[in-house]
Short mmCIF file of C-alpha atoms in Angstrom, two decimals:
data_model
loop_
_atom_site.label_atom_id
_atom_site.label_comp_id
_atom_site.label_asym_id
_atom_site.label_seq_id
_atom_site.Cartn_x
_atom_site.Cartn_y
_atom_site.Cartn_z
CA MET A 1 145.76 96.54 305.97
CA ASN A 2 145.57 95.14 309.49
CA LEU A 3 142.19 93.40 309.45
CA SER A 4 141.80 93.25 313.24
CA PHE A 5 142.31 96.98 313.60
CA TYR A 6 139.89 97.57 310.73
CA ARG A 7 137.13 95.59 312.44
CA LEU A 8 137.88 97.24 315.81
CA HIS A 9 137.46 100.66 314.22
CA ARG A 10 134.14 99.59 312.68
CA CYS A 11 132.90 98.39 316.06
CA LEU A 12 133.96 101.59 317.82
CA GLN A 13 132.35 103.72 315.15
CA GLN A 14 129.04 101.91 315.48
CA HIS A 15 129.05 102.73 319.20
CA ASN A 16 130.05 106.37 318.67
CA LEU A 17 133.45 105.75 320.28
CA ARG A 18 135.39 107.27 317.44
CA SER A 19 137.02 109.77 319.76
CA VAL A 20 139.02 107.07 321.56
CA ILE A 21 141.03 106.41 318.40
CA PRO A 22 143.97 108.77 317.92
CA LYS A 23 143.39 111.19 315.09
CA SER A 24 146.57 110.02 313.40
CA ARG A 25 145.06 106.56 312.98
CA LEU A 26 141.68 107.65 311.64
CA THR A 27 142.96 108.02 308.09
CA TYR A 28 143.92 104.36 308.24
CA ALA A 29 140.33 103.25 308.78
CA ALA A 30 138.21 102.61 305.71
CA THR A 31 135.38 104.83 306.96
CA SER A 32 137.36 107.98 306.28
CA ARG A 33 136.82 108.99 302.67
CA ALA A 34 139.39 111.78 302.67
CA PHE A 35 142.83 110.96 301.32
CA SER A 36 145.99 111.56 303.29
CA SER A 37 149.16 112.79 301.68
CA ASP A 38 151.28 110.93 304.27
CA SER A 39 153.35 108.30 302.50
CA ASP A 40 153.46 106.04 305.54
CA ASN A 41 152.08 102.56 304.83
CA GLU A 42 149.32 102.94 307.42
CA GLN A 43 148.06 106.03 305.65
CA ARG A 44 147.65 104.38 302.27
CA LYS A 45 144.11 103.54 301.28
CA GLN A 46 143.20 99.97 300.43
CA VAL A 47 141.90 99.63 296.85
CA VAL A 48 140.30 96.34 295.84
CA VAL A 49 139.71 95.66 292.15
CA LEU A 50 137.42 92.86 290.98
CA GLY A 51 138.37 91.37 287.61
CA THR A 52 141.36 91.02 285.28
CA GLY A 53 139.92 92.31 282.02
CA TRP A 54 140.54 95.45 279.98
CA SER A 55 139.25 97.82 282.64
CA SER A 56 141.25 96.23 285.44
CA LEU A 57 144.51 96.08 283.50
CA TYR A 58 144.55 99.73 282.50
CA PHE A 59 143.25 100.94 285.85
CA VAL A 60 145.88 99.17 287.96
CA LYS A 61 148.59 99.90 285.39
CA ASN A 62 147.98 103.65 285.76
CA LEU A 63 147.23 103.75 289.49
CA ASP A 64 149.87 105.45 291.65
CA LEU A 65 150.85 102.75 294.14
CA THR A 66 152.74 105.19 296.31
CA LYS A 67 149.31 106.36 297.47
CA PHE A 68 147.42 103.06 297.62
CA ASP A 69 147.65 99.44 298.63
CA LEU A 70 146.19 97.45 295.74
CA THR A 71 144.51 94.04 295.77
CA VAL A 72 143.15 92.45 292.60
CA VAL A 73 140.62 89.63 292.97
CA SER A 74 139.64 87.39 290.08
CA PRO A 75 138.94 83.72 289.28
CA ARG A 76 141.01 84.24 286.13
CA ASN A 77 144.69 84.89 286.81
CA TYR A 78 145.44 86.34 283.39
CA PHE A 79 144.36 89.15 281.10
CA THR A 80 142.76 88.21 277.77
CA PHE A 81 143.18 90.32 274.66
CA THR A 82 139.60 89.67 273.55
CA PRO A 83 139.81 91.11 269.99
CA LEU A 84 142.02 88.14 269.08
CA LEU A 85 139.60 85.46 270.26
CA PRO A 86 138.05 85.05 266.76
CA LYS A 87 141.53 84.31 265.40
CA LEU A 88 142.21 81.86 268.22
CA SER A 89 138.92 80.08 267.50
CA ALA A 90 140.14 79.45 263.94
CA GLY A 91 143.62 78.31 264.98
CA LYS A 92 145.40 81.34 263.55
CA ILE A 93 147.19 82.17 266.80
CA THR A 94 148.14 80.36 269.99
CA PRO A 95 146.68 81.10 273.45
CA VAL A 96 149.99 82.64 274.54
CA THR A 97 149.49 85.44 272.02
CA CYS A 98 146.27 86.75 273.53
CA THR A 99 146.91 86.19 277.25
CA GLU A 100 149.03 87.91 279.87
CA PRO A 101 149.66 86.46 283.38
CA PHE A 102 148.21 89.22 285.53
CA ALA A 103 150.25 88.93 288.72
CA ALA A 104 153.59 88.59 286.91
CA TYR A 105 152.73 91.49 284.61
CA MET A 106 151.84 93.79 287.50
CA GLN A 107 154.88 92.85 289.55
CA LYS A 108 157.03 93.76 286.56
CA HIS A 109 155.36 97.09 285.84
CA LYS A 110 154.02 98.14 289.27
CA ARG A 111 156.46 96.92 291.90
CA GLY A 112 155.31 97.56 295.45
CA ASN A 113 151.91 97.49 297.10
CA PHE A 114 150.24 94.94 294.85
CA LYS A 115 148.59 91.64 295.69
CA PHE A 116 146.67 89.21 293.52
CA VAL A 117 144.03 86.95 295.08
CA HIS A 118 142.99 83.99 292.94
CA ALA A 119 139.40 83.82 294.13
CA ARG A 120 135.83 84.40 293.07
CA CYS A 121 133.88 87.29 294.56
CA LEU A 122 130.55 86.13 295.96
CA ASP A 123 129.17 89.33 297.43
CA VAL A 124 130.00 92.84 298.58
CA ARG A 125 129.18 94.24 302.02
CA PRO A 126 128.94 98.01 301.53
CA ASP A 127 128.20 98.74 305.21
CA GLU A 128 131.27 96.81 306.36
CA HIS A 129 133.46 97.84 303.42
CA SER A 130 134.45 94.27 302.63
CA VAL A 131 134.06 91.70 299.87
CA ASP A 132 133.27 88.03 300.41
CA CYS A 133 135.30 85.65 298.26
CA VAL A 134 135.89 81.94 297.82
CA SER A 135 139.08 80.30 296.64
CA VAL A 136 139.05 79.03 293.07
CA ARG A 137 140.89 75.86 294.09
CA ASP A 138 139.03 75.13 297.34
CA ALA A 139 135.31 75.87 297.57
CA GLU A 140 135.44 75.47 301.34
CA ARG A 141 138.04 78.18 301.74
CA LYS A 142 136.25 81.50 302.08
CA LEU A 143 137.76 84.86 302.89
CA SER A 144 136.76 88.46 303.50
CA LEU A 145 138.81 91.35 302.13
CA PRO A 146 138.44 94.90 303.50
CA TYR A 147 138.54 97.91 301.22
CA ASP A 148 138.56 101.66 301.33
CA TYR A 149 137.69 101.85 297.66
CA LEU A 150 136.22 99.08 295.55
CA VAL A 151 136.44 99.03 291.75
CA VAL A 152 134.10 96.55 290.08
CA ALA A 153 135.39 95.53 286.65
CA VAL A 154 134.03 92.01 286.21
CA GLY A 155 132.82 92.38 282.63
CA ALA A 156 129.67 90.68 281.37
CA GLU A 157 128.54 87.24 280.31
CA SER A 158 126.94 86.00 277.11
CA ASN A 159 123.19 86.50 277.06
CA THR A 160 121.16 83.51 275.91
CA PHE A 161 117.86 85.50 276.03
CA SER A 162 116.29 82.33 277.52
CA ILE A 163 116.29 80.72 274.07
CA PRO A 164 115.88 76.94 274.41
CA GLY A 165 119.04 74.92 273.95
CA VAL A 166 121.55 77.78 273.79
CA GLU A 167 123.05 77.17 277.22
CA GLU A 168 123.29 73.43 276.64
CA ASN A 169 124.32 73.22 272.99
CA ALA A 170 125.89 76.47 271.79
CA TYR A 171 129.52 77.51 272.18
CA PHE A 172 130.22 80.96 273.58
CA LEU A 173 133.20 83.18 272.73
CA LYS A 174 134.11 85.23 275.80
CA GLU A 175 137.16 83.39 277.12
CA VAL A 176 140.33 81.75 275.83
CA GLU A 177 138.92 78.36 276.81
CA HIS A 178 135.85 79.02 274.65
CA ALA A 179 137.95 79.85 271.59
CA GLU A 180 140.16 76.79 272.07
CA SER A 181 137.11 74.57 272.42
CA ILE A 182 135.58 75.94 269.22
CA TYR A 183 138.75 75.19 267.27
CA GLN A 184 138.99 71.71 268.75
CA LYS A 185 135.34 71.06 267.88
CA ILE A 186 135.95 72.14 264.27
CA VAL A 187 138.95 69.81 263.92
CA SER A 188 137.07 66.99 265.63
CA ASN A 189 134.09 67.39 263.28
CA PHE A 190 136.35 67.23 260.23
CA GLU A 191 138.03 64.11 261.55
CA GLU A 192 134.67 62.48 262.23
CA ALA A 193 133.44 63.46 258.77
CA SER A 194 136.53 61.88 257.22
CA LEU A 195 135.65 58.43 258.55
CA PRO A 196 134.66 55.99 255.77
CA SER A 197 131.42 55.13 257.56
CA THR A 198 130.17 58.75 257.65
CA SER A 199 127.33 59.40 255.19
CA ASP A 200 127.18 62.47 252.96
CA ASP A 201 124.25 63.87 254.97
CA ASP A 202 126.23 63.52 258.19
CA LYS A 203 129.23 65.17 256.54
CA ARG A 204 127.09 68.17 255.58
CA ARG A 205 125.73 68.41 259.11
CA LEU A 206 129.09 68.01 260.85
CA LEU A 207 130.82 70.55 258.63
CA HIS A 208 128.10 73.21 258.81
CA MET A 209 129.07 75.88 261.35
CA ILE A 210 126.58 78.58 262.37
CA ILE A 211 127.65 81.86 264.00
CA VAL A 212 124.86 83.81 265.72
CA GLY A 213 125.35 87.57 265.85
CA GLY A 214 126.35 90.07 263.18
CA GLY A 215 128.40 92.35 265.40
CA PRO A 216 132.21 92.62 265.31
CA THR A 217 132.80 89.37 267.21
CA GLY A 218 130.41 87.36 265.06
CA VAL A 219 131.63 88.84 261.78
CA GLU A 220 135.32 88.44 262.63
CA THR A 221 134.76 84.84 263.71
CA THR A 222 132.86 84.13 260.50
CA GLY A 223 135.63 85.60 258.36
CA GLU A 224 138.37 83.66 260.14
CA VAL A 225 136.49 80.35 260.05
CA ALA A 226 135.64 80.81 256.35
CA LEU A 227 139.35 81.25 255.64
CA LEU A 228 140.12 78.17 257.73
CA PHE A 229 137.57 76.08 255.82
CA ASN A 230 138.42 77.36 252.33
CA LYS A 231 142.20 77.22 252.61
CA TYR A 232 143.61 75.12 255.41
CA MET A 233 140.92 72.49 255.96
CA ALA A 234 140.47 72.10 252.20
CA ARG A 235 144.19 71.38 251.98
CA THR A 236 144.16 68.88 254.85
CA PHE A 237 140.80 67.24 254.00
CA PRO A 238 140.42 67.82 250.22
CA SER A 239 137.58 65.31 249.86
CA LEU A 240 135.48 67.22 252.42
CA ALA A 241 135.82 70.72 250.95
CA ARG A 242 132.51 70.54 249.10
CA PHE A 243 130.64 69.71 252.33
CA ALA A 244 132.05 72.53 254.50
CA LYS A 245 129.78 75.53 255.03
CA VAL A 246 129.67 78.61 257.26
CA THR A 247 126.47 80.53 258.07
CA ILE A 248 126.11 83.80 259.96
CA VAL A 249 122.69 84.73 261.40
CA GLU A 250 121.80 88.34 262.20
CA GLY A 251 118.44 89.71 263.33
CA GLY A 252 119.02 93.13 261.79
CA GLN A 253 119.12 94.08 258.14
CA ARG A 254 122.90 94.49 257.90
CA LEU A 255 126.11 93.20 259.42
CA LEU A 256 128.26 95.45 261.63
CA ALA A 257 125.34 97.73 262.44
CA THR A 258 127.57 100.01 264.56
CA PHE A 259 129.84 100.63 261.56
CA GLY A 260 129.07 102.67 258.46
CA ALA A 261 126.68 101.45 255.78
CA GLY A 262 129.59 101.21 253.34
CA ASN A 263 131.48 98.97 255.76
CA SER A 264 128.45 96.70 256.07
CA LYS A 265 128.04 96.35 252.30
CA PHE A 266 131.73 95.58 251.80
CA THR A 267 131.69 93.01 254.62
CA ASP A 268 128.58 91.33 253.22
CA ARG A 269 130.18 91.13 249.77
CA VAL A 270 133.48 89.71 251.08
CA LEU A 271 131.81 87.05 253.20
CA ARG A 272 129.51 85.90 250.41
CA LYS A 273 132.52 85.76 248.07
CA ASN A 274 134.15 83.43 250.61
CA ASN A 275 131.12 81.09 250.41
CA VAL A 276 129.52 82.28 253.64
CA ASN A 277 125.74 81.95 253.87
CA VAL A 278 124.64 85.36 255.19
CA MET A 279 121.16 85.28 256.78
CA LEU A 280 119.85 88.76 257.61
CA GLY A 281 116.55 89.50 259.31
CA LYS A 282 116.63 86.13 261.04
CA GLN A 283 116.55 85.27 264.72
CA VAL A 284 117.51 82.00 266.36
CA CYS A 285 114.59 80.57 268.33
CA ALA A 286 116.05 77.19 269.36
CA VAL A 287 119.38 75.36 269.36
CA GLY A 288 119.47 71.58 269.34
CA LYS A 289 122.31 69.13 269.59
CA ASP A 290 122.52 68.77 265.80
CA ASP A 291 120.40 71.64 264.51
CA CYS A 292 119.48 75.30 264.85
CA THR A 293 116.02 76.78 264.24
CA VAL A 294 115.78 80.33 262.86
CA ARG A 295 112.73 82.55 262.45
CA ASP A 296 112.18 85.37 259.97
CA VAL A 297 111.63 88.61 261.92
CA VAL A 298 109.05 89.84 259.39
CA THR A 299 107.05 86.81 258.28
CA GLY A 300 107.58 84.66 261.37
CA GLU A 301 108.39 81.64 259.21
CA THR A 302 110.84 79.18 260.75
CA GLU A 303 113.60 77.09 259.20
CA ARG A 304 115.53 74.23 260.74
CA LEU A 305 119.23 74.10 259.85
CA GLN A 306 121.29 70.95 260.36
CA CYS A 307 124.70 71.81 261.82
CA GLY A 308 127.63 70.44 263.73
CA LEU A 309 128.51 73.58 265.68
CA VAL A 310 126.74 76.76 266.83
CA VAL A 311 128.79 79.71 268.10
CA TRP A 312 126.83 82.25 270.15
CA ALA A 313 128.17 85.80 269.76
CA SER A 314 125.04 87.79 270.52
CA GLY A 315 124.19 89.92 273.54
CA LEU A 316 125.50 90.48 277.06
CA LYS A 317 124.07 89.93 280.52
CA PRO A 318 125.33 90.82 284.01
CA SER A 319 127.42 88.37 286.00
CA ASP A 320 126.29 86.86 289.30
CA VAL A 321 128.39 89.23 291.40
CA VAL A 322 126.82 92.24 289.66
CA LEU A 323 123.36 90.92 290.51
CA GLN A 324 124.46 90.49 294.13
CA ILE A 325 125.79 94.04 294.33
CA GLN A 326 122.55 95.42 292.90
CA LYS A 327 120.60 93.92 295.80
CA HIS A 328 122.30 96.28 298.24
CA PHE A 329 121.17 99.50 296.55
CA GLU A 330 117.67 100.69 295.69
CA GLU A 331 119.10 102.87 292.93
CA GLN A 332 120.40 99.80 291.08
CA ASN A 333 117.23 99.06 289.12
CA ASN A 334 118.76 98.30 285.72
CA PRO A 335 118.58 94.55 284.95
CA ARG A 336 121.52 94.67 282.53
CA ALA A 337 124.31 96.54 284.33
CA LEU A 338 125.44 98.50 287.36
CA LEU A 339 124.43 102.15 287.17
CA VAL A 340 127.21 104.68 287.74
CA ASP A 341 127.16 108.46 287.68
CA GLN A 342 129.20 110.67 285.38
CA TYR A 343 132.23 110.17 287.64
CA LEU A 344 131.90 106.36 287.47
CA ALA A 345 130.82 106.12 291.12
CA LEU A 346 128.17 103.52 291.84
CA ARG A 347 124.65 104.89 292.15
CA GLY A 348 123.57 104.38 295.76
CA SER A 349 127.08 104.38 297.21
CA THR A 350 126.54 107.38 299.47
CA ASP A 351 130.15 107.54 300.64
CA ARG A 352 131.37 107.12 297.04
CA SER A 353 133.56 104.18 297.95
CA ILE A 354 132.44 101.88 295.10
CA PHE A 355 133.14 102.43 291.41
CA ALA A 356 132.49 100.36 288.30
CA LEU A 357 134.19 100.11 284.91
CA GLY A 358 133.72 98.43 281.55
CA ASP A 359 131.00 96.07 280.36
CA CYS A 360 129.49 95.58 283.81
CA CYS A 361 128.33 99.19 284.15
CA LYS A 362 126.24 101.83 282.43
CA VAL A 363 126.94 105.54 282.77
CA THR A 364 123.85 107.50 283.88
CA PRO A 365 124.82 111.14 284.50
CA ASP A 366 122.92 113.48 286.78
CA LYS A 367 119.96 114.95 284.94
CA LEU A 368 119.96 118.54 283.81
CA ALA A 369 116.27 118.81 284.63
CA ASP A 370 116.89 117.77 288.25
CA SER A 371 119.58 120.43 288.57
CA ILE A 372 117.75 123.27 286.83
CA ASP A 373 118.26 125.73 289.69
CA ASP A 374 122.01 125.14 289.78
CA VAL A 375 122.22 125.38 286.00
CA VAL A 376 120.27 128.64 285.89
CA LYS A 377 122.51 130.07 288.59
CA SER A 378 125.54 129.02 286.57
CA ILE A 379 124.44 130.43 283.20
CA GLY A 380 122.74 133.53 284.61
CA ASN A 381 119.23 133.24 283.14
CA MET A 382 116.57 130.85 281.82
CA ASP A 383 117.10 131.50 278.14
CA ILE A 384 117.40 128.38 275.95
CA ASN A 385 120.03 129.98 273.72
CA THR A 386 122.14 130.79 276.78
CA LEU A 387 121.89 127.16 277.86
CA LEU A 388 123.17 125.96 274.48
CA ARG A 389 125.94 128.55 274.36
CA SER A 390 127.11 127.39 277.79
CA ARG A 391 127.28 123.71 276.91
CA LYS A 392 131.09 123.61 276.86
CA GLU A 393 131.24 124.66 280.49
CA LEU A 394 128.18 122.63 281.49
CA GLY A 395 129.65 119.60 279.73
CA LYS A 396 132.27 119.34 282.46
CA ARG A 397 129.52 118.20 284.81
CA PHE A 398 126.82 116.98 282.42
CA PRO A 399 128.26 114.82 279.61
CA GLN A 400 124.90 114.92 277.82
CA MET A 401 125.79 118.51 276.91
CA ALA A 402 129.06 117.53 275.20
CA SER A 403 129.37 118.04 271.46
CA ASN A 404 129.61 114.29 270.78
CA LYS A 405 126.33 113.72 272.62
CA LEU A 406 124.24 116.77 271.68
CA ASN A 407 124.07 117.88 268.07
CA THR A 408 122.60 121.37 268.16
CA SER A 409 122.71 121.50 264.35
CA ASP A 410 120.31 118.59 264.05
CA ARG A 411 117.15 119.65 262.23
CA ALA A 412 114.82 117.87 264.64
CA PHE A 413 116.47 119.53 267.64
CA LYS A 414 116.27 122.97 266.00
CA GLU A 415 112.58 122.46 265.28
CA LEU A 416 111.99 121.40 268.88
CA CYS A 417 113.69 124.55 270.18
CA LYS A 418 111.60 126.75 267.88
CA LYS A 419 108.42 124.98 268.94
CA VAL A 420 109.22 125.33 272.64
CA LYS A 421 110.10 129.02 272.27
CA ARG A 422 106.74 129.69 270.61
CA SER A 423 104.81 127.85 273.32
CA SER A 424 102.85 129.71 276.00
CA GLY A 425 104.71 128.31 279.00
CA THR A 426 106.96 130.21 281.37
CA ASP A 427 110.68 130.55 280.66
CA ARG A 428 111.36 127.95 283.34
CA GLU A 429 108.92 125.48 281.78
CA LYS A 430 110.45 126.00 278.34
CA LEU A 431 113.97 125.50 279.64
CA LEU A 432 112.87 122.42 281.57
CA GLU A 433 111.37 120.85 278.45
CA ILE A 434 114.61 121.27 276.51
CA MET A 435 116.60 119.88 279.43
CA GLU A 436 114.37 116.82 279.65
CA HIS A 437 114.83 116.22 275.94
CA ILE A 438 118.62 116.42 276.28
CA ASP A 439 118.57 114.06 279.28
CA LYS A 440 116.37 111.56 277.47
CA ASN A 441 118.58 111.43 274.38
CA TYR A 442 121.85 110.81 276.19
CA ALA A 443 123.54 107.66 274.87
CA ALA A 444 125.75 105.82 277.36
CA PRO A 445 129.16 104.53 276.19
CA PHE A 446 128.97 101.23 274.31
CA PRO A 447 130.54 98.20 276.03
CA THR A 448 133.73 98.11 273.97
CA ALA A 449 137.40 97.60 274.84
CA GLN A 450 138.10 101.15 273.64
CA ASN A 451 135.61 102.68 276.07
CA ALA A 452 136.68 100.37 278.90
CA LYS A 453 140.24 101.61 278.49
CA GLN A 454 139.16 105.26 278.52
CA GLU A 455 137.06 104.73 281.65
CA SER A 456 140.00 103.06 283.38
CA LEU A 457 142.42 105.86 282.53
CA TYR A 458 139.88 108.44 283.70
CA LEU A 459 139.27 106.74 287.04
CA ALA A 460 142.96 106.04 287.69
CA GLU A 461 143.70 109.73 287.11
CA ALA A 462 140.91 110.68 289.52
CA PHE A 463 142.36 108.37 292.18
CA ASN A 464 145.88 109.67 291.64
CA ARG A 465 144.89 113.29 292.11
CA GLU A 466 142.95 112.21 295.21
CA PHE A 467 139.61 113.53 293.95
CA THR A 468 140.68 117.02 295.00
CA ALA A 469 140.48 118.93 291.72
CA SER A 470 137.59 121.36 291.96
CA ASP A 471 137.18 121.41 288.19
CA SER A 472 137.03 117.63 287.76
CA ARG A 473 135.43 116.76 284.46
CA ALA A 474 132.69 114.18 284.13
CA PHE A 475 133.62 111.14 282.08
CA ASN A 476 132.80 111.44 278.40
CA GLU A 477 134.21 108.89 276.00
CA GLU A 478 135.99 109.93 272.83
CA TRP A 479 135.23 107.66 269.89
CA LYS A 480 138.41 107.33 267.84
CA GLY A 481 137.12 104.83 265.31
CA SER A 482 136.52 101.10 264.94
CA LEU A 483 138.32 98.37 263.02
CA ALA A 484 137.22 94.85 262.15
CA SER A 485 139.24 92.08 260.53
CA ILE A 486 136.82 90.10 258.37
CA GLY A 487 139.11 87.30 257.25
CA GLY A 488 142.48 87.08 255.54
CA ARG A 489 143.80 90.51 254.63
CA ASN A 490 140.36 92.13 254.55
CA VAL A 491 139.82 94.84 257.16
CA VAL A 492 137.13 97.50 257.46
CA GLY A 493 137.47 100.75 259.37
CA HIS A 494 134.85 103.21 260.58
CA PHE A 495 136.17 106.59 261.70
CA PRO A 496 134.58 109.93 262.64
CA TYR A 497 134.98 111.46 259.17
CA PHE A 498 135.64 108.57 256.81
CA GLN A 499 135.44 104.83 256.18
CA LEU A 500 137.99 102.32 254.90
CA ASN A 501 137.10 99.08 253.14
CA GLY A 502 139.87 96.60 252.41
CA GLY A 503 143.22 97.42 250.91
CA ILE A 504 146.77 97.33 252.18
CA ILE A 505 146.47 100.68 254.02
CA THR A 506 143.58 99.42 256.15
CA LEU A 507 145.43 96.19 256.89
CA ILE A 508 148.57 98.06 257.97
CA LEU A 509 146.45 100.39 260.11
CA TRP A 510 144.84 97.38 261.82
CA LEU A 511 148.26 95.84 262.51
CA VAL A 512 149.70 99.08 263.89
CA VAL A 513 146.70 99.78 266.13
CA TYR A 514 146.42 96.30 267.57
CA ILE A 515 150.13 95.66 268.01
CA ARG A 516 150.32 98.93 269.94
CA MET A 517 147.35 97.84 272.04
CA PHE A 518 149.07 94.61 273.07
CA SER A 519 149.92 94.79 276.76
CA SER A 520 153.52 93.56 276.40
CA ASN A 521 156.35 92.82 273.99
CA LYS A 522 155.77 89.16 274.73
CA MET A 523 152.36 89.37 273.07
CA ARG A 524 153.78 91.34 270.13
CA LEU A 525 156.58 88.85 269.51
CA SER A 526 154.20 85.92 269.90
CA TYR A 527 151.79 87.38 267.34
CA ILE A 528 154.61 87.90 264.84
CA ALA A 529 155.92 84.38 265.49
CA ASP A 530 152.46 82.89 264.90
CA ALA A 531 152.17 84.76 261.60
CA VAL A 532 155.62 83.61 260.42
CA ILE A 533 155.06 79.98 261.41
CA GLN A 534 151.66 79.92 259.70
CA LYS A 535 153.10 81.51 256.56
CA PHE A 536 155.77 78.86 256.09
CA CYS A 537 154.31 75.83 257.90
CA GLY A 538 150.53 76.22 257.76
CA ARG A 539 148.15 75.86 260.68
CA HIS A 540 148.56 73.42 263.52
CA ILE A 541 145.56 71.17 262.87
CA ILE A 542 145.41 68.57 265.63
CA SER A 543 142.58 67.28 267.78
CA LYS A 544 142.95 67.18 271.56
CA GLN A 545 140.12 64.94 272.64
CA SER A 546 140.42 66.00 276.26
CA GLU A 547 139.59 69.59 275.28
CA ASN A 548 136.46 68.89 273.27
CA ASN A 549 134.30 70.40 275.99
CA LYS A 550 132.85 73.84 275.46
CA ARG A 551 132.69 74.87 279.10
#
């Protein structure tokens, strides 16, 4: 887009001189929200995407570039296949396997109106329709990029919950660099422990690794590291095998809380069998240079654990750019994420020019209770039963009415409906009470790669059809199941109607699903090559001293 013309149009608009611009050029200016079907370059809207994660990859991959000029801005010039980071942290795969150069990938698959800007977004100017950025390589080099539509897909950062010592002493697992640093730290600790001058107490400390967080990332990392310790490190450093120990700390009463109870029990059993110290009902309250303090959530008693490495895989917090964006909108009052409506448009963006995807946002659909008049007009009366019978149609606009969000067969909900019907209020008051209950119990999509992909496909489709479909459905994720590799050939699966725990079928299913999810054949071939090399040659256990930094 011609930046000088863009700014001229903004200036003219502010002074109500819009009429001096030929009508044919108005569609070129970012203030016009309506799409133009003209294929001329000047008629294409400028779409700016922040980030190169799951959401960004699938959005730009499915965006029709005959209708848009696309610019992707990110300080990271590659896509990371995050589910493989636990394996990378244990040396099972190489960085090439879980990364994809973003610009090269897009030029190969989406030739045409695509640009990649290797920069960090500092702020967004909604009134001017521009983003302020700074070059990754030169902090003095700042730039401003105009947009017609902005898609924020910057992900989230690890949340330390202000626990003392976490930021300074723990290792995070959100990036490829983090995983590489963890593996290098493990190898370095084993090499230090192998020195003749190292005492037995120091060996136990150095070779004790603590993983904080019992979710999929924490559990998968624990399983992979336990395999690394028990098999490969024991083979390379046989005299140190008896000192090596892995501990996983989880504040809840079971691992993989988002999976089925059967999955959790199987995972707990497998990890303990692999000599993992599983600590449930414990919270980390401090992380030191050589120790980690945990507190029992019930009794409050604390215990200090000597360790050589702490991996933090617990919780998410918004990035700096998300916090900056929130300052521009009164509606953005959630401290954890950007609030978007059921169409993934940013709350507060009155011209609907800003959207958000993935871990950086939270879906907050319009409330039924606030739209009671429209709903009554749609269903024809104020009867509660009519409301529930119409949920399929209403679900197109209100995802809280969808079958995967509202279980009308639930006993508690049935009792509530009976209680409300027997109450002495008016029909409107009764209907309003049920609506408020439905609104309150809506659960936003979890921040997972699966949901990020679905959001991206949904928004790309909306862009491609130019937001013109009168029957546009609100976004509502479809949970297809979850898989977790817990070390070696052990995999657990949680699906809508069944669970899988271990076995060759689950392993094959995991391989098929993830290999299909890989963004390119390069990643698929690299994963297979890593597996073959490891099978016949073992793991590549070397220490790169220059990489022993966690940041």
